[in-house]
Amino acid sequence: MRTHLCGDLRPEHIGETVSVCGWVGRRREHGEHLAFVDLRDHSGIVQCVINDDVDVRSEYVLRITGTVRVRPDGTVNDKLPTGGVEIGDCEVEILRVATPPPFPIDERADDVDENIRLQYRYLDLRRERMQKNLRIRSAINAAVRNSMDDQGFVEVETPMLVPSTPEGAREFLVPSRKEPGSFYALPQSPQLFKQLLMVGGVDRYYQIARCLRDEDLRADRQYEFMQLDMEMSFVDQDDVLDAVSEAVLAAAEAATGERPAPIERMTWHEAMNRFGIDKPDLRFDMELQELTAVFASTEFKAFAGAEAIKGIKVDGGAADYGRNALDKLTDKAKSAGAKGLVWMKATDEGFDSPVAKFLSDDEIVALKAAMEAQTGDLVLIVADDWEPTCEVLGMLRNEIGRPPVHQGPYRYVWIVEFPLFVGRDKETGNPKSGHHPFTMPHPEDIDKFESDPMSVRSIAYDLVLNGWELGSGSIRIHEPELQRKVFAGLGISDEEAERKFGFFLNPFEYGAPPHGGFAFGLDRLVAILAGEDNIREVIAYPKTQSGQDPMTNSPIPGDPKAVEELGLKILPKVD
RNA sequence: GGUCCCGUGGUGAAGUCAGGAGUUCACGCCGGCCUGUCAAGCCGGAGGUCGCGGGUUCAAAUCCCGUCGGGACCGCCA
């Protein structure tokens, strides 16, 4: 039907007779015998000059055949890539008329209520922004596949109907028709199957896998999302990090045209200490400063005896944060678990602060030096145990200084040496897994299992980009001895382990190779590389925060017959 | 489960704090004029249950209560 794409026409095509197909973006009529039509397809728009009286309106679908010609002097449009040429002597074929769209099919729809964009997603997708995002996504998928193929990985598809697993995210359940009362689950990840692929001798597996989790949605979370899932045999941590880095850097290069520098590494402990979070955004400073020594012998009760005292400095922030704003920050700090928040505004003499009178002159001087505080700076201080102190200041640091996620340079970082155990179960008091219970403990820390379990590190790692967690992985335990030891640390008995994880661990008896792997979220990577703050913008048909699809109105009530056939009974809703 | 913000012709906004006739602006739409525009221009027109329900009031887009929908975040996401 067509010889060229609208956005591809250039002066080199002058004189050619071409056919282009697309939608009417805009028409400008100048009486009966002259009209300009901007015809749009995914490649861009081109101006068509129509001398006949043809009734074409917004979003009509046209095939236009005409001659490419140079635009008359003074009418070149520098804003358009095709702006040097136009199609003249046009023969217009109306392939389909169209109802006027509910919103303009251009960048002005960026401001339209997202619910309306999603209700008419097929129109939203016609826009340059969405076309660009879908194509970046496609390019990233292709680059990832190529990179994994080049590195000798084998793509294997794992099932979508899987057994329910006892731990982890809430699952979507699928009722079995043949066995009423029994259910499949949709996979939160191919974890079980990929590790068994290692037992199966696949050696290097990958999959661009759809994963599903029935947890509340966010800007960076959808019920269903895509992961580059991979697993490798006979490797250590460096092998996995190298392989994933290669794929991520190739994807970034495909999306931006520029290959990022090698990805730096940081231990979890350093990330917490310097940035107060395990997914630090390295695009801005405002690092946590160590103040414990400054107040080692303080009289100030809120600081005395605290395990850790740390502060952050907001350059020139004294003027920006009035009493009201500081109260809000304090509330936020408290709701994040802080006992309180001390704010101090640096002055020429010392500090303007409600607590300044409790501090000695030496402490004031030492504090100024430690924070490198200049007049006009705002200093925020938290004193508590080490971890909550770091976490609260990390939250405040992000709250105050973090740019939109797409802005500025891309800062990738590997966070390594995560703790094996994180927190304790409220009921049993047993430690909980940081990553999952099959994660390899750090060999140097194995003797600390009984004496100090919370300090045991693991061979688990996260990949972080601009403060977003892209994904995580670990070296897995492949020896039953060590697995038993970790289960013991988690308070899981042999019987419970057999009941909960036997189907997974028993195959390891047949010769599991040492192995490890990783999975990272493609939606998040695409969003950041496409300059979007929300993964819905890089997903063709996303769900709203309440899990609805305004276009299809799903979810919808089940057909009573189908429900009955599945052996289900719907109970009335209870509050 | 929680905190905060938002809901006004097809679209985006102003009006809401401080109640007084569905008022205003821009875009779009329909009709007319117009032979070089490009977010074309000029003239005219249509289009609204101010998300929904209740309350207060002589009077509610505006105040109060409830509810629905959307968004950001916390919890949650081994």
XYZ file of C-alpha atoms (C1' of nucleotides) in Angstrom:
653
model
C 0.000 0.000 0.000
C 2.816 2.380 0.720
C 6.269 3.125 -0.616
C 7.626 5.157 2.305
C 7.013 5.991 5.934
C 5.823 9.521 6.629
C 8.746 10.514 8.827
C 11.380 9.204 6.409
C 10.888 11.656 3.544
C 13.843 13.956 2.911
C 15.118 16.259 0.148
C 16.767 13.214 -1.476
C 13.261 11.950 -2.354
C 12.343 15.099 -4.287
C 10.730 14.252 -7.596
C 9.700 10.740 -6.551
C 6.115 9.633 -6.608
C 5.374 8.132 -3.231
C 2.510 6.579 -1.340
C 2.231 7.041 2.409
C -0.370 5.776 4.847
C -1.344 7.095 8.240
C -3.624 9.214 10.363
C -4.588 12.867 9.936
C -2.743 14.679 12.701
C -3.877 18.120 11.723
C -5.427 19.835 8.757
C -5.129 23.468 7.844
C -7.663 24.661 5.267
C -7.229 27.756 3.152
C -10.389 27.842 1.135
C -11.691 25.420 -1.375
C -8.500 24.712 -3.286
C -5.729 24.506 -0.730
C -5.401 22.456 2.413
C -2.442 21.135 4.352
C -2.721 17.757 6.010
C -0.122 16.501 8.461
C -0.139 12.762 7.923
C 1.242 10.741 10.813
C 2.522 7.222 11.208
C 4.871 5.780 13.807
C 7.883 7.277 12.049
C 6.681 10.874 12.251
C 4.618 13.328 10.221
C 4.826 14.745 6.725
C 2.932 17.651 5.234
C 0.668 16.852 2.297
C -0.672 19.642 0.098
C -4.182 18.970 -1.155
C -5.673 21.095 -3.901
C -8.971 19.270 -4.271
C -11.941 19.686 -1.992
C -11.563 16.583 0.185
C -13.232 16.278 3.543
C -10.597 14.762 5.810
C -10.776 15.211 9.575
C -8.740 14.422 12.671
C -7.516 10.823 12.799
C -9.070 9.791 9.486
C -6.986 6.959 8.054
C -5.578 7.918 4.667
C -3.463 6.658 1.845
C -1.934 9.569 0.014
C -0.099 9.255 -3.293
C 1.774 12.248 -4.598
C 5.071 13.779 -5.580
C 7.735 14.759 -3.090
C 8.775 18.341 -3.694
C 10.834 21.002 -2.033
C 8.911 23.484 0.047
C 8.662 27.022 -1.362
C 11.113 29.589 0.031
C 10.184 30.744 3.515
C 7.885 27.840 4.265
C 10.458 25.331 5.495
C 9.572 23.993 8.959
C 12.743 23.462 10.993
C 10.802 21.817 13.789
C 10.012 18.759 11.645
C 12.595 16.254 10.382
C 10.568 16.189 7.158
C 10.175 19.960 7.232
C 12.217 20.618 4.104
C 9.836 18.732 1.822
C 6.141 18.148 1.264
C 3.977 15.849 -0.825
C 2.152 17.623 -3.642
C -0.311 16.661 -6.372
C -1.964 14.461 -3.805
C -4.438 11.764 -4.535
C -6.261 11.067 -1.281
C -7.806 7.728 -0.484
C -9.874 7.621 2.712
C -9.235 4.170 4.155
C -11.377 4.852 7.198
C -13.211 7.789 8.698
C -12.806 8.423 12.411
C -14.683 9.824 15.382
C -12.808 12.789 16.893
C -10.508 11.462 19.629
C -11.245 12.401 23.257
C -7.805 13.961 23.640
C -5.193 15.341 21.256
C -2.886 12.674 19.837
C 0.291 14.575 20.669
C 2.379 15.736 23.620
C -0.523 17.719 25.035
C -2.057 14.415 26.139
C 0.815 14.129 28.646
C -1.390 16.284 30.885
C -4.560 14.273 30.350
C -5.887 12.266 33.285
C -4.091 8.921 33.145
C -7.328 7.051 33.633
C -8.632 8.504 30.377
C -5.393 7.718 28.590
C -5.698 4.122 29.783
C -9.378 3.916 28.849
C -8.408 4.883 25.280
C -4.984 3.271 25.394
C -5.089 2.444 21.659
C -5.235 6.181 20.968
C -2.629 7.003 23.583
C -0.320 4.478 21.928
C -0.483 6.393 18.656
C 1.446 9.204 20.294
C 5.125 9.723 19.645
C 5.987 9.263 23.316
C 4.329 5.861 23.553
C 5.678 4.730 20.184
C 9.149 5.704 21.321
C 8.780 3.863 24.617
C 7.502 0.666 23.000
C 10.381 0.721 20.544
C 12.991 1.339 23.252
C 11.502 -1.586 25.107
C 11.733 -3.774 22.043
C 15.332 -2.703 21.425
C 16.265 -3.490 25.026
C 14.636 -6.919 24.842
C 16.536 -7.652 21.648
C 19.850 -6.426 23.086
C 19.392 -8.516 26.210
C 18.582 -11.618 24.154
C 21.575 -11.058 21.892
C 23.880 -10.521 24.826
C 22.711 -13.646 26.623
C 22.919 -15.713 23.435
C 26.434 -14.410 22.784
C 27.441 -15.426 26.303
C 26.289 -18.982 25.730
C 23.028 -18.839 27.651
C 20.135 -21.060 26.594
C 16.640 -19.630 26.601
C 14.231 -22.044 28.270
C 10.531 -21.386 28.827
C 9.178 -22.389 32.219
C 5.484 -23.002 33.027
C 2.917 -20.327 33.869
C 0.813 -22.804 35.847
C 2.943 -23.760 38.815
C 2.476 -25.055 42.335
C 1.825 -22.538 45.053
C 4.958 -21.865 47.083
C 4.828 -21.452 50.832
C 6.809 -18.238 51.186
C 7.176 -14.938 49.471
C 4.800 -12.632 47.655
C 1.066 -13.229 47.535
C 0.227 -15.305 44.475
C -2.505 -15.306 41.895
C -4.345 -18.610 42.173
C -5.850 -20.459 39.229
C -8.556 -22.999 40.086
C -8.225 -26.452 38.586
C -11.315 -27.634 36.688
C -10.284 -31.302 36.788
C -9.579 -31.200 40.499
C -12.062 -28.839 42.121
C -10.605 -27.361 45.269
C -7.056 -27.534 43.933
C -5.221 -24.601 42.478
C -2.289 -23.695 40.344
C -0.435 -20.498 41.075
C 0.911 -18.031 38.521
C 4.678 -17.782 39.015
C 6.089 -14.896 41.081
C 9.340 -15.940 39.434
C 10.747 -19.070 37.769
C 13.026 -19.599 40.794
C 12.264 -23.278 41.392
C 12.413 -24.261 37.733
C 15.583 -22.406 36.912
C 17.516 -23.967 39.748
C 16.294 -27.395 38.673
C 17.483 -26.560 35.165
C 20.943 -26.390 36.708
C 20.444 -29.876 38.170
C 19.300 -30.757 34.648
C 22.649 -29.758 33.210
C 21.498 -26.747 31.196
C 24.535 -24.920 32.624
C 23.522 -21.408 31.542
C 19.807 -20.557 31.413
C 17.970 -17.358 30.709
C 14.430 -16.298 30.019
C 12.633 -13.039 29.465
C 10.011 -14.152 31.911
C 6.629 -12.794 32.887
C 6.254 -12.766 36.667
C 3.094 -12.161 38.672
C 2.633 -10.948 42.223
C -0.638 -10.078 43.884
C 0.768 -7.213 45.934
C -0.252 -3.555 45.953
C 0.784 -1.584 42.879
C 3.140 1.386 42.731
C 4.906 3.591 40.214
C 7.522 0.832 39.864
C 5.266 -2.183 40.488
C 2.601 -3.919 38.411
C 0.821 -7.216 39.026
C 2.615 -8.642 36.006
C 6.088 -7.594 35.012
C 8.952 -8.838 32.896
C 12.266 -10.044 34.211
C 15.491 -11.100 32.649
C 15.786 -14.285 34.663
C 19.069 -16.196 34.543
C 20.995 -18.927 36.318
C 24.536 -20.294 35.848
C 26.355 -23.444 36.970
C 29.949 -23.775 38.218
C 30.307 -20.073 38.968
C 31.112 -17.664 41.739
C 29.651 -14.224 42.374
C 31.976 -12.447 39.946
C 30.885 -14.686 37.069
C 27.228 -13.834 37.653
C 27.839 -10.114 38.097
C 29.950 -10.008 34.936
C 27.326 -11.803 32.870
C 24.466 -9.611 34.097
C 26.528 -6.436 33.748
C 27.260 -7.325 30.136
C 23.559 -7.737 29.361
C 22.544 -4.551 31.197
C 25.262 -2.445 29.603
C 24.339 -3.815 26.176
C 20.701 -2.946 26.838
C 21.632 0.564 27.969
C 23.730 1.027 24.863
C 20.855 -0.127 22.666
C 18.513 2.355 24.318
C 20.768 5.400 24.631
C 23.495 4.837 22.051
C 26.121 5.045 24.749
C 27.676 2.193 26.673
C 27.896 3.064 30.389
C 31.120 2.671 32.347
C 31.680 -0.634 34.167
C 29.303 -0.921 37.112
C 30.846 -0.101 40.491
C 30.324 -2.235 43.590
C 29.488 -1.314 47.155
C 28.873 -3.509 50.151
C 25.491 -3.394 51.812
C 27.158 -2.089 54.958
C 28.797 0.791 53.132
C 25.547 1.654 51.363
C 23.704 1.781 54.672
C 26.449 3.743 56.374
C 26.833 6.366 53.644
C 23.330 6.556 52.175
C 21.062 4.920 54.740
C 19.439 2.615 52.215
C 20.237 -0.597 50.349
C 19.333 1.008 47.010
C 21.325 4.230 47.132
C 20.743 6.931 44.562
C 24.303 7.992 43.712
C 23.284 10.945 41.563
C 23.435 13.335 44.524
C 25.622 13.669 47.610
C 24.141 14.616 50.985
C 25.881 11.605 52.493
C 25.318 10.526 56.095
C 28.088 11.857 58.344
C 29.341 10.001 61.403
C 28.788 12.028 64.578
C 28.938 9.364 67.293
C 32.444 10.415 68.373
C 31.476 14.098 68.444
C 28.853 13.411 71.102
C 30.701 10.600 72.909
C 30.480 12.326 76.284
C 27.493 14.592 75.713
C 25.125 15.791 78.426
C 22.272 16.011 75.908
C 19.921 13.189 76.852
C 18.599 12.458 73.348
C 22.146 11.741 72.177
C 23.740 10.224 75.281
C 24.317 6.509 75.009
C 22.990 6.169 71.464
C 24.673 3.400 69.472
C 24.944 5.640 66.419
C 24.580 9.372 65.867
C 24.610 10.567 62.287
C 23.664 13.654 60.377
C 22.989 14.961 56.909
C 23.552 18.487 55.687
C 21.213 20.379 53.378
C 23.337 23.016 51.685
C 21.718 26.426 52.171
C 18.660 24.660 53.564
C 18.179 26.916 56.585
C 16.103 29.401 54.612
C 14.096 26.732 52.750
C 12.917 24.957 55.876
C 10.740 27.000 58.182
C 9.195 25.717 61.380
C 6.305 24.101 59.503
C 8.503 22.205 57.063
C 10.804 21.062 59.855
C 7.825 19.766 61.839
C 6.771 17.781 58.779
C 10.255 16.304 58.418
C 10.198 15.419 62.104
C 6.835 13.681 61.692
C 8.185 11.736 58.761
C 11.268 10.729 60.710
C 9.087 9.561 63.593
C 6.751 7.577 61.363
C 9.880 5.959 59.921
C 10.765 4.797 63.410
C 12.984 7.584 64.744
C 12.605 8.661 68.349
C 13.012 12.215 67.160
C 14.787 14.489 64.736
C 17.227 17.210 65.723
C 17.515 20.119 63.314
C 20.212 22.759 63.506
C 20.649 25.798 61.292
C 24.277 26.845 60.979
C 24.978 30.507 61.815
C 28.181 32.556 62.002
C 28.314 31.992 65.775
C 27.188 28.355 66.009
C 23.780 26.827 65.453
C 20.245 28.101 65.650
C 18.322 25.171 67.112
C 15.978 24.307 69.979
C 18.640 21.920 71.312
C 21.707 24.155 70.864
C 21.560 25.150 74.539
C 22.115 21.522 75.585
C 25.370 21.224 73.668
C 28.780 22.283 74.870
C 30.927 24.775 72.954
C 33.351 21.986 72.075
C 30.508 19.886 70.676
C 29.253 22.807 68.577
C 32.712 23.323 67.089
C 33.266 19.615 66.494
C 29.801 19.250 64.934
C 30.409 22.150 62.553
C 33.708 20.599 61.523
C 32.322 17.094 61.096
C 29.410 18.303 58.979
C 31.498 20.941 57.198
C 28.542 23.230 57.894
C 28.575 26.773 56.526
C 26.276 29.567 57.605
C 22.846 28.967 56.088
C 23.147 25.171 55.984
C 20.591 22.932 57.634
C 21.844 19.931 59.612
C 19.522 17.043 60.499
C 20.653 14.601 63.195
C 19.289 11.247 64.310
C 20.523 9.216 67.289
C 19.463 5.614 67.769
C 20.742 2.118 67.085
C 22.903 1.965 63.979
C 20.368 0.576 61.531
C 17.357 2.809 62.347
C 19.649 5.846 62.468
C 20.890 5.082 58.957
C 17.429 4.216 57.634
C 15.729 7.367 58.904
C 18.440 9.664 57.547
C 18.462 7.726 54.284
C 14.723 8.306 53.972
C 15.184 12.036 54.715
C 18.062 12.259 52.257
C 15.874 10.854 49.473
C 12.940 12.982 50.558
C 14.956 16.197 50.418
C 17.504 15.708 47.670
C 16.357 13.061 45.237
C 15.773 14.184 41.643
C 13.117 12.555 39.418
C 14.335 9.042 38.679
C 15.013 9.657 34.972
C 16.986 12.854 35.487
C 20.714 13.350 35.344
C 23.341 10.693 34.732
C 22.690 6.971 34.969
C 24.334 5.668 38.133
C 24.465 1.889 38.269
C 25.799 0.164 41.359
C 26.062 -3.410 42.556
C 25.214 -3.790 46.246
C 26.961 -6.918 47.548
C 27.281 -8.803 50.841
C 23.697 -8.428 51.960
C 23.014 -9.776 55.448
C 21.805 -13.372 55.371
C 19.118 -12.618 57.939
C 17.037 -9.466 58.134
C 14.852 -8.776 61.143
C 13.065 -11.357 63.214
C 9.696 -13.002 62.992
C 7.287 -11.212 65.334
C 5.757 -14.442 66.634
C 8.658 -16.910 66.826
C 11.572 -14.504 67.230
C 13.492 -16.439 64.586
C 15.614 -14.519 62.075
C 14.074 -14.068 58.620
C 15.808 -14.578 55.283
C 17.110 -11.437 53.649
C 16.937 -12.848 50.142
C 15.563 -16.389 50.284
C 16.423 -19.422 52.403
C 18.593 -21.018 49.699
C 21.096 -18.150 49.647
C 24.754 -19.048 50.225
C 26.148 -17.592 53.456
C 29.464 -15.761 53.209
C 32.169 -18.414 53.850
C 34.000 -16.117 56.309
C 30.884 -15.796 58.486
C 29.817 -19.427 58.818
C 31.244 -19.719 62.335
C 29.039 -16.808 63.481
C 25.804 -18.709 62.895
C 25.211 -19.414 66.572
C 27.107 -16.545 68.204
C 25.890 -13.619 66.102
C 23.484 -14.701 63.342
C 22.394 -11.179 62.413
C 25.939 -10.285 61.375
C 26.265 -13.188 58.936
C 26.717 -11.893 55.420
C 25.496 -13.694 52.317
C 26.553 -14.068 48.713
C 23.539 -12.053 47.628
C 23.590 -8.949 45.494
C 21.286 -6.280 44.097
C 21.646 -4.146 41.007
C 20.579 -0.533 41.592
C 20.077 2.261 39.065
C 19.336 5.836 40.181
C 17.842 4.623 43.443
C 15.618 1.983 41.849
C 16.245 -1.670 42.627
C 16.558 -3.295 39.219
C 16.954 -6.809 40.520
C 18.610 -9.211 42.853
C 20.316 -12.560 42.912
C 22.544 -14.850 44.863
C 24.816 -17.832 44.851
C 22.632 -20.743 45.980
C 23.311 -23.412 48.528
C 23.822 -26.728 46.775
C 24.975 -28.797 49.780
C 22.365 -30.332 52.124
C 24.668 -29.899 55.161
C 24.867 -26.157 54.783
C 21.184 -25.899 53.852
C 20.266 -27.643 57.102
C 22.419 -25.192 59.016
C 20.663 -22.214 57.423
C 17.253 -23.739 58.053
C 18.291 -24.183 61.684
C 19.225 -20.506 61.805
C 15.783 -19.654 60.449
C 14.174 -21.894 63.048
C 12.947 -24.371 60.431
C 13.004 -27.995 61.563
C 13.978 -30.915 59.332
C 10.333 -31.994 59.150
C 9.168 -28.510 58.215
C 11.931 -28.171 55.626
C 10.942 -31.471 54.049
C 7.271 -30.500 54.016
C 7.788 -26.992 52.667
C 10.791 -27.314 50.398
C 11.283 -31.042 49.858
C 9.939 -30.994 46.306
C 12.591 -28.423 45.571
C 15.555 -29.672 47.569
C 15.280 -33.448 47.078
C 16.302 -33.195 43.403
C 19.546 -31.628 44.662
C 20.428 -35.083 46.046
C 20.919 -36.244 42.452
C 23.926 -34.021 41.978
C 23.266 -30.282 42.078
C 26.135 -28.281 40.663
C 27.319 -25.142 42.448
C 25.177 -22.426 40.895
C 23.904 -18.903 41.223
C 21.801 -16.456 39.325
C 19.992 -13.214 39.047
C 16.778 -11.614 37.866
C 16.193 -8.003 36.984
C 13.077 -6.078 36.108
C 12.980 -5.042 32.478
C 10.078 -2.637 32.965
C 12.111 -0.610 35.435
C 15.197 -0.560 33.255
C 13.167 0.472 30.215
C 11.372 3.199 32.182
C 14.597 4.804 33.390
C 16.316 4.537 30.014
C 13.212 5.942 28.304
C 13.188 8.870 30.745
C 9.959 7.830 32.466
C 9.278 7.905 36.217
C 6.544 5.287 36.003
C 6.624 1.808 34.491
C 3.034 2.183 33.259
C 4.472 4.484 30.601
C 6.536 1.658 29.106
C 3.869 -1.055 29.342
C 1.357 -1.190 26.494
C -1.601 -2.161 28.667
C -0.886 -1.553 32.361
C -3.266 -1.707 35.322
C -4.151 1.198 37.609
C -3.038 1.336 41.235
C -6.183 -0.567 42.266
C -5.459 -3.314 39.725
C -8.125 -2.321 37.201
C -7.841 -1.938 33.468
C -10.028 1.030 32.441
C -9.987 -0.131 28.789
C -11.348 -3.650 29.328
C -12.924 -3.009 32.729
C -11.196 -6.079 34.096
C -11.429 -7.685 36.500
C -15.078 -8.614 35.862
C -17.332 -10.963 37.832
C -16.971 -14.613 36.914
C -19.656 -16.265 34.821
C -21.774 -18.293 37.306
C -21.572 -21.415 35.143
C -17.804 -21.224 34.868
C -17.525 -20.571 38.586
C -19.677 -23.603 39.324
C -17.711 -25.807 36.928
C -14.574 -24.899 38.850
C -16.227 -26.007 42.065
C -16.138 -22.515 43.526
C -18.695 -20.660 45.585
C -18.576 -16.881 45.857
C -19.274 -15.637 49.360
C -20.803 -12.218 50.004
C -18.271 -9.466 50.533
C -17.484 -8.741 54.160
C -15.962 -5.525 55.478
C -4.725 -1.744 56.368
C -2.725 3.605 56.708
C -1.171 8.963 55.327
C -1.488 12.820 51.779
C -3.191 15.066 47.005
C -6.883 15.204 43.026
C -12.211 14.787 40.656
C -15.808 21.466 37.128
C -18.796 20.741 28.867
C -14.820 15.957 24.711
C -9.568 17.755 26.938
C -6.760 20.996 30.272
C -7.459 24.755 33.800
C -9.612 29.099 36.978
C -13.654 29.580 40.403
C -13.946 26.316 46.393
C -10.269 29.040 51.785
C -14.414 33.824 52.270
C -21.935 30.121 49.910
C -25.528 34.241 46.032
C -28.295 32.442 38.526
C -23.339 26.821 35.384
C -19.518 32.149 35.482
C -14.560 32.406 32.845
C -10.031 31.093 29.796
C -7.394 27.829 26.300
C -7.710 23.517 23.161
C -11.062 20.328 20.618
C -15.930 19.769 17.971
C -19.873 21.754 14.278
C -20.987 25.705 10.486
C -19.134 29.927 7.461
C -14.942 32.837 5.219
C -10.050 32.191 3.554
C -4.480 29.850 -2.149
C 1.408 28.824 1.782
C -0.066 27.216 6.569
C 2.447 24.247 10.164
C -0.620 24.201 17.902
C -2.785 28.531 10.694
C -6.079 32.937 11.007
C -11.039 35.508 11.277
C -16.556 35.114 12.328
C -20.572 32.295 14.429
C -22.530 28.013 17.164
C -23.305 23.673 20.053
C -21.797 21.169 24.249
C -22.255 20.691 31.829
C -26.569 16.181 37.002
C -19.398 20.821 39.093
C -17.709 12.092 40.377
C -22.030 10.067 43.348
C -25.352 10.137 47.869
C -26.930 12.601 52.151
C -26.875 16.932 55.474
C -26.607 22.393 56.902
C -28.780 26.903 54.595
C -33.633 31.309 52.006
C -29.513 29.752 48.716
C -24.137 24.693 47.857
C -19.306 23.511 42.495
C -18.101 26.159 47.246
C -19.382 24.263 54.154
C -20.151 19.186 56.840
C -20.649 13.635 56.653
C -20.355 9.360 53.711
C -19.079 6.908 49.286
C -16.801 5.882 44.410
C -12.730 6.705 41.046
C -7.491 8.318 40.035
C -2.420 9.342 41.778
C 2.107 9.532 45.283
C 3.932 7.187 49.439
C 4.053 3.725 54.062
C 2.795 -1.278 55.223
C 3.380 -5.316 51.845
C 6.707 -6.983 47.564
C 11.112 -14.254 50.948
